[in-house]
Short mmCIF file of C-alpha atoms and ligand atoms in Angstrom, two decimals:
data_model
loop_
_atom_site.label_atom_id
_atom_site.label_comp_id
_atom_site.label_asym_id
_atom_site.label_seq_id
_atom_site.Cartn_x
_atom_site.Cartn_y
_atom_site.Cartn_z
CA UNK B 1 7.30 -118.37 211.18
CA UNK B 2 4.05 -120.38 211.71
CA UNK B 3 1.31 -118.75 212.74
CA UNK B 4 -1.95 -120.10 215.02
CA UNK B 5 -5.48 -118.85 215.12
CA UNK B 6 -8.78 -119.90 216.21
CA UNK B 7 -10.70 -121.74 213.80
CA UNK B 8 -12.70 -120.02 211.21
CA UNK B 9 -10.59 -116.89 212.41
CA UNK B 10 -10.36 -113.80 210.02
CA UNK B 11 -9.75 -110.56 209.65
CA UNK B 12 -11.64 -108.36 206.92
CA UNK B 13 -9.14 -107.09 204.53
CA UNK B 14 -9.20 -103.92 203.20
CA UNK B 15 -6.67 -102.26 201.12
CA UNK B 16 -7.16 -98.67 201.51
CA UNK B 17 -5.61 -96.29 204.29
CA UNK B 18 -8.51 -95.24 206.50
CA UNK B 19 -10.24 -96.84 209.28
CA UNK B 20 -13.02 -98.94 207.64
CA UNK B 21 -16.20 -97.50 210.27
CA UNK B 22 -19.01 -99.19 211.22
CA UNK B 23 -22.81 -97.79 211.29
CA UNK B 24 -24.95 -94.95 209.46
CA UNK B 25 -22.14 -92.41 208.94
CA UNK B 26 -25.11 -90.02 207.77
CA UNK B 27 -28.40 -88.37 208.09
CA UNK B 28 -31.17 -90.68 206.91
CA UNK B 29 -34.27 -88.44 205.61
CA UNK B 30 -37.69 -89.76 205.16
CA UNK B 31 -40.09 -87.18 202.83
CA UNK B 32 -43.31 -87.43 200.94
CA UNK B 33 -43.73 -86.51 197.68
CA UNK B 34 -47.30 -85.81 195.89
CA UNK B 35 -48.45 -88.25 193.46
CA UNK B 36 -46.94 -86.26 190.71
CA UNK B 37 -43.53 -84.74 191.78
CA UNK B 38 -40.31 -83.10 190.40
CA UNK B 39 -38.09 -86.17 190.42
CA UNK B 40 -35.41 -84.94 189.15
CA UNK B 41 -33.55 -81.34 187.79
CA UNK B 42 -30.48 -81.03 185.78
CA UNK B 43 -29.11 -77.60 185.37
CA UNK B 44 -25.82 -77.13 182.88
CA UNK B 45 -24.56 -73.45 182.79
CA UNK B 46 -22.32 -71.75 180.14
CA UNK B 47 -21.16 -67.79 179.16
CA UNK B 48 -21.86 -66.04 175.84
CA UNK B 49 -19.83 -62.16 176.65
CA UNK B 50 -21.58 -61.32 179.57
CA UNK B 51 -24.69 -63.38 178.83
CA UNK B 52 -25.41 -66.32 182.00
CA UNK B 53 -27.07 -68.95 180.18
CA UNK B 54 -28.88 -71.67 182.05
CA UNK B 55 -30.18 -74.81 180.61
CA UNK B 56 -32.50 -76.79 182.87
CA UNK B 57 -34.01 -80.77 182.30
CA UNK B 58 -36.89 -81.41 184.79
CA UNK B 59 -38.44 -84.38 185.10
CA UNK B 60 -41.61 -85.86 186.31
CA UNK B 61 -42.85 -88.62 188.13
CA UNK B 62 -46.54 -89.67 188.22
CA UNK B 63 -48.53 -88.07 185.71
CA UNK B 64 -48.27 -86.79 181.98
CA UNK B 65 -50.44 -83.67 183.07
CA UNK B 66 -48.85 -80.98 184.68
CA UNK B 67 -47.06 -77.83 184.27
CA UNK B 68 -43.94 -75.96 184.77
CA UNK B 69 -42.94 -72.87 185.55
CA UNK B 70 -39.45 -72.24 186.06
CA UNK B 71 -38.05 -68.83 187.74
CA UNK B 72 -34.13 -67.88 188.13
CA UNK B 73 -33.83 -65.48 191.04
CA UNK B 74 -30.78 -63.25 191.85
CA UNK B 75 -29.49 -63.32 195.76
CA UNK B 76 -31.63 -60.29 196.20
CA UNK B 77 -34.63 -62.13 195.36
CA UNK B 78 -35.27 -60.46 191.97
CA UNK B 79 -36.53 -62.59 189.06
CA UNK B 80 -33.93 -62.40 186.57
CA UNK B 81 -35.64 -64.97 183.72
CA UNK B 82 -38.47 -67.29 183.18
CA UNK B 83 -39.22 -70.29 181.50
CA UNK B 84 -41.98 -73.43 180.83
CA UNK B 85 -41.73 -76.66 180.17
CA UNK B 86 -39.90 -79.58 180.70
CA UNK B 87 -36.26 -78.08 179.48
CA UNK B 88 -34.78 -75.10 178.29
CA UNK B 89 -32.78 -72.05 178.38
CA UNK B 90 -32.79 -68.83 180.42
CA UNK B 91 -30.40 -66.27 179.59
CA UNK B 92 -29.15 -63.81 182.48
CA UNK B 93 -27.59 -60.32 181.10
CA UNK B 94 -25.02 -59.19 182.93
CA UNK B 95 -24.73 -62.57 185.20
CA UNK B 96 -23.19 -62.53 188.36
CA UNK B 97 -20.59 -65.27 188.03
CA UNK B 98 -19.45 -68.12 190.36
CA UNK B 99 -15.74 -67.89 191.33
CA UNK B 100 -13.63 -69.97 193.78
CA UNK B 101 -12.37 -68.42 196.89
CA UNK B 102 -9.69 -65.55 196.62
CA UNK B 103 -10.51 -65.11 193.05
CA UNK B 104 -13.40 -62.52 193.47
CA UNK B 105 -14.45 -59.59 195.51
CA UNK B 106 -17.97 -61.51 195.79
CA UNK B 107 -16.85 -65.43 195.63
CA UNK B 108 -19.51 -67.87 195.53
CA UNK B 109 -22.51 -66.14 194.02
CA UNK B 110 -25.53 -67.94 193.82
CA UNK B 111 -28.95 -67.78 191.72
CA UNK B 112 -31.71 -69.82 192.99
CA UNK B 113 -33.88 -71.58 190.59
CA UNK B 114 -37.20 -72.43 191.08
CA UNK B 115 -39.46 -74.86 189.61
CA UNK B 116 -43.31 -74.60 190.22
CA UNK B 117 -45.46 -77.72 188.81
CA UNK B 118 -48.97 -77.86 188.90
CA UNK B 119 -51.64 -80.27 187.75
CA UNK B 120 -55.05 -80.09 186.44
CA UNK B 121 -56.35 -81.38 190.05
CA UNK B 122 -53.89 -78.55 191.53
CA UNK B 123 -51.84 -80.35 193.56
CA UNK B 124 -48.49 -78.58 193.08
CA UNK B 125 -44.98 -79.53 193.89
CA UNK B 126 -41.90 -76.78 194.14
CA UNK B 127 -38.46 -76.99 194.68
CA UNK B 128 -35.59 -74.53 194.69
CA UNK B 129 -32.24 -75.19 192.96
CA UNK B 130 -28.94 -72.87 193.72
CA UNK B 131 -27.87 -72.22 190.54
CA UNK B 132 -23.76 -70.94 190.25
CA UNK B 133 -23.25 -69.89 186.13
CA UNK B 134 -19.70 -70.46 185.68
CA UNK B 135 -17.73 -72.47 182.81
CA UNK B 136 -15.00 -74.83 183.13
CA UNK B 137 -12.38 -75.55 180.36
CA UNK B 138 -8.72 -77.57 180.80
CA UNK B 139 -6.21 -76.29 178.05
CA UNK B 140 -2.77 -78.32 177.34
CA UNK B 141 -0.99 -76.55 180.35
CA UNK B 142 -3.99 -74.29 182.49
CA UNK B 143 -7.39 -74.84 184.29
CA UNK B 144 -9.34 -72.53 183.33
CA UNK B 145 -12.73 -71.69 185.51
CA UNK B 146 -14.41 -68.46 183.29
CA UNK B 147 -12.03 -68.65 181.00
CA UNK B 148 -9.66 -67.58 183.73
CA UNK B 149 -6.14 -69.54 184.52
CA UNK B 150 -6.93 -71.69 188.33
CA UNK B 151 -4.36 -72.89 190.65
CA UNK B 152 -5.82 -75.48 193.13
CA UNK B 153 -4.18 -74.75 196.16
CA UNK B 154 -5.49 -77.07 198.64
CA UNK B 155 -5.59 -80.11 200.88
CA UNK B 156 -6.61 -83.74 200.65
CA UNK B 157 -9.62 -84.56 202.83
CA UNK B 158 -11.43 -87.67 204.92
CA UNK B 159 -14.39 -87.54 206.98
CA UNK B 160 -12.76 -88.41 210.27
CA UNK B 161 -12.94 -86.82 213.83
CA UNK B 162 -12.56 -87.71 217.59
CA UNK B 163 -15.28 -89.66 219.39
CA UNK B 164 -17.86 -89.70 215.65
CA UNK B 165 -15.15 -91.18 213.35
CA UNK B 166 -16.86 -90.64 209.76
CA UNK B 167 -20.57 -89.80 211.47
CA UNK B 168 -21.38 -86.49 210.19
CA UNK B 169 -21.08 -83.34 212.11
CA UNK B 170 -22.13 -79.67 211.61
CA UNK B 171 -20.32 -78.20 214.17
CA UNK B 172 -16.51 -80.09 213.02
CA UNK B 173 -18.06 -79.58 209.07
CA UNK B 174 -18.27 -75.72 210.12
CA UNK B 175 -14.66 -75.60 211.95
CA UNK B 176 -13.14 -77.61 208.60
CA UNK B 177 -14.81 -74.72 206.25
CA UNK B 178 -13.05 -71.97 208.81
CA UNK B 179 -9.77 -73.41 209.28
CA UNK B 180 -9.68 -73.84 205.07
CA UNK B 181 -10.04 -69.87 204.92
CA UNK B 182 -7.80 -69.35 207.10
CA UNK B 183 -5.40 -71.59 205.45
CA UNK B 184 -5.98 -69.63 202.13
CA UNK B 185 -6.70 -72.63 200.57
CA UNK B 186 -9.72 -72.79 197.59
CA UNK B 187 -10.22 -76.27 196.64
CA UNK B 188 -9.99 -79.92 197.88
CA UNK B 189 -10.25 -83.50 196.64
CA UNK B 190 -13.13 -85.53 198.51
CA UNK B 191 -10.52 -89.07 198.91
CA UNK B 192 -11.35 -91.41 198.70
CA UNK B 193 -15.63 -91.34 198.40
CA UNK B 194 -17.98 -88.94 197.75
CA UNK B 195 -18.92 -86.45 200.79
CA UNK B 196 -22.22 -86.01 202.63
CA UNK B 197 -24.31 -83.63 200.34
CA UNK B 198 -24.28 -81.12 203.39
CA UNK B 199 -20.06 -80.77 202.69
CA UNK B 200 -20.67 -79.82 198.76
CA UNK B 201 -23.45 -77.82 199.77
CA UNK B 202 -21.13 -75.61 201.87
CA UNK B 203 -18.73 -75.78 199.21
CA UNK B 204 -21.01 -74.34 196.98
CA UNK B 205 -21.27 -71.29 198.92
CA UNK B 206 -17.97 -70.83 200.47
CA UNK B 207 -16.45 -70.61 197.04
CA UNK B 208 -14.56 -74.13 197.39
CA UNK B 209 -13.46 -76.02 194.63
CA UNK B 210 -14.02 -79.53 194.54
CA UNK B 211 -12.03 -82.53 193.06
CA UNK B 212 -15.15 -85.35 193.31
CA UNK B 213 -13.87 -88.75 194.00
CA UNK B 214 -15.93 -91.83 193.76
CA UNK B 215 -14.71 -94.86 196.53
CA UNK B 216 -13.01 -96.23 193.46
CA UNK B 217 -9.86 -97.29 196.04
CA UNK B 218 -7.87 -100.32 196.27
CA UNK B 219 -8.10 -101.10 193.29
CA UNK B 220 -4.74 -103.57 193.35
CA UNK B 221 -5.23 -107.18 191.85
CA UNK B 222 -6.06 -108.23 188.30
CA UNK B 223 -9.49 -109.16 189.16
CA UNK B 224 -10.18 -105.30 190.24
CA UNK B 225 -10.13 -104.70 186.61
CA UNK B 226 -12.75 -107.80 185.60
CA UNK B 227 -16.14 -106.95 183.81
CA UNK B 228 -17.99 -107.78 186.92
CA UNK B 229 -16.00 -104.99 188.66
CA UNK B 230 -16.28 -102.49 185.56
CA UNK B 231 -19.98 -102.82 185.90
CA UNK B 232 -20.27 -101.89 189.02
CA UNK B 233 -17.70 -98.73 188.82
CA UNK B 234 -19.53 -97.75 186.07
CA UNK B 235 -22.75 -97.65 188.47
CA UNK B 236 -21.15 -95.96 191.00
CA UNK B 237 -20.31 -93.24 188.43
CA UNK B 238 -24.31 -92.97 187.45
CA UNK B 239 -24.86 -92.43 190.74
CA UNK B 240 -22.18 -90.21 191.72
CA UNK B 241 -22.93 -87.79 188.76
CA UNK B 242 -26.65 -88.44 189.33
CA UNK B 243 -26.36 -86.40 193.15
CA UNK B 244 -23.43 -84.03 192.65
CA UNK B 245 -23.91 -82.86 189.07
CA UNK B 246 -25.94 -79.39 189.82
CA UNK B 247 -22.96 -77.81 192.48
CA UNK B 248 -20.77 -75.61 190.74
CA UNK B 249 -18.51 -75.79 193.49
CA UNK B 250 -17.63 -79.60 191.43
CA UNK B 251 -15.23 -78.62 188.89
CA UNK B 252 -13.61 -82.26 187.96
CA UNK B 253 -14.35 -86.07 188.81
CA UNK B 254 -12.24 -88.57 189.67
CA UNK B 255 -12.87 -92.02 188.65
CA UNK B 256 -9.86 -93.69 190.76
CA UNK B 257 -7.09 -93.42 193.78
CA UNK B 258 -3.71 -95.10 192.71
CA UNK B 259 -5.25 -98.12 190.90
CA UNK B 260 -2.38 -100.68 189.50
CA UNK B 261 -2.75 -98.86 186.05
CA UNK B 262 0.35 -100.40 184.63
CA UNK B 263 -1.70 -103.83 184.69
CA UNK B 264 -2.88 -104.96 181.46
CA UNK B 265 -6.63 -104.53 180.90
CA UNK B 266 -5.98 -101.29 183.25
CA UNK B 267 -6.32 -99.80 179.74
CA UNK B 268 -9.51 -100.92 178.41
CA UNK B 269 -10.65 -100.30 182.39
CA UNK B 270 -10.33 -96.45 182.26
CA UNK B 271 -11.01 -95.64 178.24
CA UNK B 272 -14.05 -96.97 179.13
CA UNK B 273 -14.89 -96.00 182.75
CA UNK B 274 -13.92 -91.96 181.98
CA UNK B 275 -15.83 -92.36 178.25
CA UNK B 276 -19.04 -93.41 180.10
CA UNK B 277 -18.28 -90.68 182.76
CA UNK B 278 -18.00 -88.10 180.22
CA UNK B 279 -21.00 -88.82 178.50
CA UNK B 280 -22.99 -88.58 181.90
CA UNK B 281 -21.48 -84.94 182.17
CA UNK B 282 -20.18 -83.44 179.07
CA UNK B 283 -19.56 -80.54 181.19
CA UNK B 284 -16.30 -81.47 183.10
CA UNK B 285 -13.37 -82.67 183.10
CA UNK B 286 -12.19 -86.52 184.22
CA UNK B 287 -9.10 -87.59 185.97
CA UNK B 288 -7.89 -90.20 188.26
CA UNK B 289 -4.90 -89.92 191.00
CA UNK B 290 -2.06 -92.00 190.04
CA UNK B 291 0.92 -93.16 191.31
CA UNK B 292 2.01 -95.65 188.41
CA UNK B 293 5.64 -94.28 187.00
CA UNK B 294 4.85 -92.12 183.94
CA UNK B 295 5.62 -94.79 180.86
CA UNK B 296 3.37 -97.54 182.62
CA UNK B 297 0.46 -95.83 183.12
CA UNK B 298 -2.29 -97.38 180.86
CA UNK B 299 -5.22 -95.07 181.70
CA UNK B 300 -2.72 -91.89 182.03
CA UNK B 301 -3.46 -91.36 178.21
CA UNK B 302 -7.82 -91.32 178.37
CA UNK B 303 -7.59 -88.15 181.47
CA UNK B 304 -7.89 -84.70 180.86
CA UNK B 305 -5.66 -83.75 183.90
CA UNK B 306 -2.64 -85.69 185.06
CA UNK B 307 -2.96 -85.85 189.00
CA UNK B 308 -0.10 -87.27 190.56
CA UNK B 309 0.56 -88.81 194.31
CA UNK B 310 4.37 -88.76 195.71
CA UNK B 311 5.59 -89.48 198.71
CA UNK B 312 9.49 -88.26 197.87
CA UNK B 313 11.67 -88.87 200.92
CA UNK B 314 9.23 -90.51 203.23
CA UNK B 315 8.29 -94.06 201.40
CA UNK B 316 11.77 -94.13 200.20
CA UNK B 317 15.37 -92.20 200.50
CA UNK B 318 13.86 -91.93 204.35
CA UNK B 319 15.62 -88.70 205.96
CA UNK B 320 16.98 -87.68 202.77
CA UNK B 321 15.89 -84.54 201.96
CA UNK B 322 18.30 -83.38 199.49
CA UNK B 323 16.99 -85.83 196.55
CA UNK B 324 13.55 -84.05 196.69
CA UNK B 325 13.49 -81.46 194.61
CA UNK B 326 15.73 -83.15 191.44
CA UNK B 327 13.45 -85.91 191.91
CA UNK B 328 10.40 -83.67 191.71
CA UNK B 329 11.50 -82.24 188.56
CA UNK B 330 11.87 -85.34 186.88
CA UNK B 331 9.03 -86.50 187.89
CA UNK B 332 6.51 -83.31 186.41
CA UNK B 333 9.11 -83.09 183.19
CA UNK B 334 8.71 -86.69 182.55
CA UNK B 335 4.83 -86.76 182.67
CA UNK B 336 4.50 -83.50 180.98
CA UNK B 337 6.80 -84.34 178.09
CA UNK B 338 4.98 -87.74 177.86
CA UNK B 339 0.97 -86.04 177.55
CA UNK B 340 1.22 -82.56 177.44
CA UNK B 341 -1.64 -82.56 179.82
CA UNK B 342 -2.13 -79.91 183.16
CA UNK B 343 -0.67 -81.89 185.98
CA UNK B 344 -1.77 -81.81 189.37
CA UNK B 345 0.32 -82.62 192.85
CA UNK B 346 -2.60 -84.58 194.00
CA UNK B 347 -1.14 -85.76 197.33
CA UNK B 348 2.36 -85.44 199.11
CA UNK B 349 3.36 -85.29 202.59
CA UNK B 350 4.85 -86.85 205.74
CA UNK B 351 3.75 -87.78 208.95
CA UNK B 352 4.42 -85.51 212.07
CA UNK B 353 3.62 -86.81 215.22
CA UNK B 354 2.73 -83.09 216.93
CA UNK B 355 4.71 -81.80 219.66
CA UNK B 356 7.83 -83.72 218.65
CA UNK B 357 10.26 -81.57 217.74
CA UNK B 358 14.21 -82.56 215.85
CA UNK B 359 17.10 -80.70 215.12
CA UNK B 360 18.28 -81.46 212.58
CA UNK B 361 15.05 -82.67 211.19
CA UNK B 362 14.18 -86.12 211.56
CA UNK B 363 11.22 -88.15 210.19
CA UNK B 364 7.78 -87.90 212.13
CA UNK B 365 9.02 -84.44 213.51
CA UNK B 366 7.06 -81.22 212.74
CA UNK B 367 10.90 -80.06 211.30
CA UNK B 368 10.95 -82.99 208.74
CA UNK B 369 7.36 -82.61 207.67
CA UNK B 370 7.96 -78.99 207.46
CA UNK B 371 11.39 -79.63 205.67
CA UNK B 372 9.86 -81.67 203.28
CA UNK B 373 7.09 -79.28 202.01
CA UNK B 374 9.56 -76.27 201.46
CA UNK B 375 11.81 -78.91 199.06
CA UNK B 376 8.49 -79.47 197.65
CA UNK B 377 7.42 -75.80 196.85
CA UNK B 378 10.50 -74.84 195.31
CA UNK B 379 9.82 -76.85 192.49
CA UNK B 380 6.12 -76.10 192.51
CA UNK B 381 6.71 -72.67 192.20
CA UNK B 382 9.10 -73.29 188.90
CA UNK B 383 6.61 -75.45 187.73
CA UNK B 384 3.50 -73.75 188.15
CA UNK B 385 4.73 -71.00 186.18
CA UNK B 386 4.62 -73.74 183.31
CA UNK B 387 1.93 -76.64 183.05
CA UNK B 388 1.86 -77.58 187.17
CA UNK B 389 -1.59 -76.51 187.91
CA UNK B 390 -2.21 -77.16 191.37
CA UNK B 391 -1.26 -79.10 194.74
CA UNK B 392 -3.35 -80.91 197.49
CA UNK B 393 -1.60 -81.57 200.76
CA UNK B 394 -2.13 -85.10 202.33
CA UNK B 395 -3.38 -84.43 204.37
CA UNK B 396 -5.60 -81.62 205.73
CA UNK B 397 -5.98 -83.88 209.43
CA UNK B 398 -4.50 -86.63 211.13
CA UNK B 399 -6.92 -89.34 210.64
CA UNK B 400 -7.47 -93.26 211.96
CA UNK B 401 -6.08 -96.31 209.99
CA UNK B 402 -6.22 -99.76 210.80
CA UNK B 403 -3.36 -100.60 212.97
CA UNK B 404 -0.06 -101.39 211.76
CA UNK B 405 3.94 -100.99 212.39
CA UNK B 406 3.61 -97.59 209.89
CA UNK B 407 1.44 -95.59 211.35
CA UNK B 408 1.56 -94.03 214.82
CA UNK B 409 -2.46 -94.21 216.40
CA UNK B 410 -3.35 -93.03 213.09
CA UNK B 411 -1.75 -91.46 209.58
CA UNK B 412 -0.11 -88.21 210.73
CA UNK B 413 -0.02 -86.52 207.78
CA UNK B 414 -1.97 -83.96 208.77
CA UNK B 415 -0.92 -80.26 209.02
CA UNK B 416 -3.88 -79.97 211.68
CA UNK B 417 -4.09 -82.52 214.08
CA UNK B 418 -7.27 -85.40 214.63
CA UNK B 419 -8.79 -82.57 216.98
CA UNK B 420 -7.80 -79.43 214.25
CA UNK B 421 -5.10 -77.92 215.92
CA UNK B 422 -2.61 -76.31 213.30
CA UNK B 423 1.29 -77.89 213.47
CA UNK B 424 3.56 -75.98 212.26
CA UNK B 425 3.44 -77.13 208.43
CA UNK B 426 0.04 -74.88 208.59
CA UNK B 427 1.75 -71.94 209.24
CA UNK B 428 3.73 -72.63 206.67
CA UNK B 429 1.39 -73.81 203.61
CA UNK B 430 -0.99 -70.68 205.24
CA UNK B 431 2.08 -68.31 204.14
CA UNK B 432 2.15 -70.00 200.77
CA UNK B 433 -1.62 -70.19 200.02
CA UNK B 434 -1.88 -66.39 200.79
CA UNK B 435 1.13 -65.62 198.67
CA UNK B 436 -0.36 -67.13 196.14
CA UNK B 437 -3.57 -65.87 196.33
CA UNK B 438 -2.49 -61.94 196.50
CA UNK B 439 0.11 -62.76 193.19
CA UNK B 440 -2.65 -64.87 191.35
CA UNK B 441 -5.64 -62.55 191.95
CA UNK B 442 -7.69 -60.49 189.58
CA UNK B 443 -8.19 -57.73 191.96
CA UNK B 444 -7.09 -55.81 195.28
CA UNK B 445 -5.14 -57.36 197.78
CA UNK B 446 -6.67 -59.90 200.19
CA UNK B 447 -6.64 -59.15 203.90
CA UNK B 448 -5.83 -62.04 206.32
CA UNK B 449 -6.90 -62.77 209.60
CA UNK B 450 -3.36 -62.58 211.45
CA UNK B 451 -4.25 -65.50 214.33
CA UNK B 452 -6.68 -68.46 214.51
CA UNK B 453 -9.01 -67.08 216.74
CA UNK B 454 -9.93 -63.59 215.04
CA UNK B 455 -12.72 -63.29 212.87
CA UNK B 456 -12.67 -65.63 209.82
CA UNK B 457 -11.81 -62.94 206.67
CA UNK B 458 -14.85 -61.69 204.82
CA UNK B 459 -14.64 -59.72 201.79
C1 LIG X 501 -1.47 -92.58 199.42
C2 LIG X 501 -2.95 -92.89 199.54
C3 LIG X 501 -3.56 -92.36 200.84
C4 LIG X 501 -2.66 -92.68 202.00
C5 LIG X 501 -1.31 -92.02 201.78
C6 LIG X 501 -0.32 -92.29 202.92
O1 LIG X 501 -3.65 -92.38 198.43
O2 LIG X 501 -4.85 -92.93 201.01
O3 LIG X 501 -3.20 -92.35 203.24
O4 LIG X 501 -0.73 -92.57 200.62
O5 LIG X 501 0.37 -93.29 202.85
O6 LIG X 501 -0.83 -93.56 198.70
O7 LIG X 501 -0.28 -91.51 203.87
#
């Protein structure tokens, strides 16, 4: 059929699945600095028995003349080491460790670092760093966060709401952080770009794992994988690494979502892309989220974790619940057999418009999405007992799109809704999470608030 528009009519393209908003989505700060400043602070942490040790990089800005004095407080304000100078190590006896969520009595534990600079003319400059000492380590088959086996049980995120779209927004930020307790779950992948500082920040101290994404989307047509695109990914990786490297909540980074990594130079693309990444931060692990079939996956072989996206009776074999979990199987065997690596379920879902309601189940109901999870979870739980080592909903909310014949106002994939009201596929992952969490934990079992509205649980 022929089509007519205006002249010089167009529509911006974009090929990812979120509405592309306008405007300043965040806080824009304006501070002063002295003439000499603390530009910058790197802080790596590792274990030695029950040794903390922290190794700090500060650096400078404006003068060769100064000095530093670097203190590592406990949360009760006690100075636990000291140190001088531009880098070094301070070693914490008996260190409080950082754990996820659910995995300790006291999750989340925080030092505070401070640096102290003065110059010969006085003028000082001081800031404080929250420190979590915790290591992270990715075997053939198990995550391991202090040396301990970790199951990411969690959800897929955007910043989206009513009325701000992506602006940022304490009081929704603070409901999010709630209803994720509640759900039981301990981790979550930041798709498809990097989070306001403010989100990681609360992370940090809620105990939540992160997955760190860079906006490395859409990446689709041959010319994605040119040098002049490389360049710029590789950028965007500086500066990723450059403002989230210090929050131990950030256990992994990932460099892509569903690139065409069965095309050609997809190969070169990634060695080189999670090499340079790795070199920024020794310290953790790199993936990206595929959805290329196992055998055709040219970056697949350069990650340390497999993380996988499948949409198993919704994209295809629509209503057809029955081929889930054989396909499932195949698909975790296949990749496992092929890289012995961890694999993650990075996304899978279906859309539920809320309030409709299908018997028998029927696709956009809360029964189908519901349905489909369960099929889902039966072969998670086989599978986790082997190399599986985690699984993010999509999605944790509904969330806007660009118009089009698939989605319905919006990608309703979310167990809550656009205004965070659970459906009933919350209910159901909450049962799940908190099974999980009482078989998987290290010590007594976890109490759970028994309906939205009571207290959110506390240890
Ligand atoms: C995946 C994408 C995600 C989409 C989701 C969907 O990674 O951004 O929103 O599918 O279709 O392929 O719901």
């Amino acid at each position: 059929m022929q089509l007519w528009y205006p002249k010089g009519y167009f529509v911006q393209d974009i090929s990812f699945d979120f509405f592309n908003y306008a405007g300043l989505h965040r806080s824009v700060v304006l501070y002063t600095t002295p003439t000499t400043y603390i530009d910058d602070i790197t802080v790596t942490t590792d274990v030695d028995r029950d040794v903390g040790l922290v190794n700090y990089w500060i650096s400078v800005q404006g003068s060769d003349h100064f000095q530093l004095e670097v203190r590592l407080l406990d949360e009760d304000g006690k100075i636990v080491a000291r140190g001088t100078g531009n880098e070094g190590q301070l070693k914490v006896p008996r260190a409080h460790l950082w754990w996820p969520y659910l995995m300790h009595e006291h999750p989340a534990y925080l030092y505070s670092l401070e640096v102290t600079m003065t110059t010969p003319e006085s003028v000082s400059d001081f800031y404080t760093l929250p420190v979590g000492i915790r290591t992270v380590a990715v075997t053939k088959s198990k995550f391991l966060i202090n040396g301990k086996p970790f199951y990411f049980q969690g959800v897929n995120k955007h910043e989206d709401s009513d009325i701000r779209g992506r602006g940022f927004d304490w009081p929704l930020l603070i409901k999010d952080f709630n209803l994720l307790r509640w759900l039981g779950a301990n981790s979550f992948r930041t798709s498809h770009y990097p989070y306001s500082e403010e989100v990681l920040q609360l992370c940090d101290r809620y105990g939540i794992v992160v997955i760190d994404e860079c906006p490395g989307v859409g990446i689709v047509l041959p010319q994605s994988f040119g040098n002049v695109s490389l360049r710029h990914h590789l950028e965007v990786m500086d500066e990723l690494v450059r403002r989230d490297k210090n929050h131990p909540a950030v256990v992994m980074w990932s460099v892509a979502n569903e690139p065409v990594s069965s095309l050609k130079p997809a190969g070169y693309y990634f060695k080189t892309l999670i090499a340079h990444t790795k070199a920024l931060d020794p310290t953790r692990p790199v993936t990206f989220v595929s959805n290329t079939r196992y055998d055709a996956d040219l970056g697949a072989p350069y990650v340390d974790v497999i993380c996988v996206n499948s949409y198993l009776s919704w994209y295809h074999d629509y209503g057809h619940l029955e081929v889930i979990q054989l396909q499932l199987t195949s698909q975790f065997e296949n990749w496992y057999k092929m890289y012995q690596k961890p694999i993650i379920q990075s996304e899978y879902g279906a859309d539920a418009v809320s309030g409709l309601h299908e018997d028998p189940p029927r696709m956009f109901s809360e029964e189908y999405q519901t349905a489909l999870l369960e099929n889902y979870h039966l072969i998670l739980d086989e599978k986790r007992k082997e190399y599986v080592i985690g699984e993010l909903i999509w999605n944790f909310a509904d969330f806007m799109t660009n118009q089009s014949p698939l989605r319905v106002t919006g990608n309703k994939k979310g167990i809550f809704t656009r205004q965070r009201n659970p459906k009933m596929a919350a209910f159901i992952l909450r049962e799940r999470y908190w099974r999980i969490a009482n078989e998987t934990r290290g010590y007594g079992s976890v109490p759970r608030t028994q309906c939205m509205g009571s207290r959110p649980f506390t240890f």
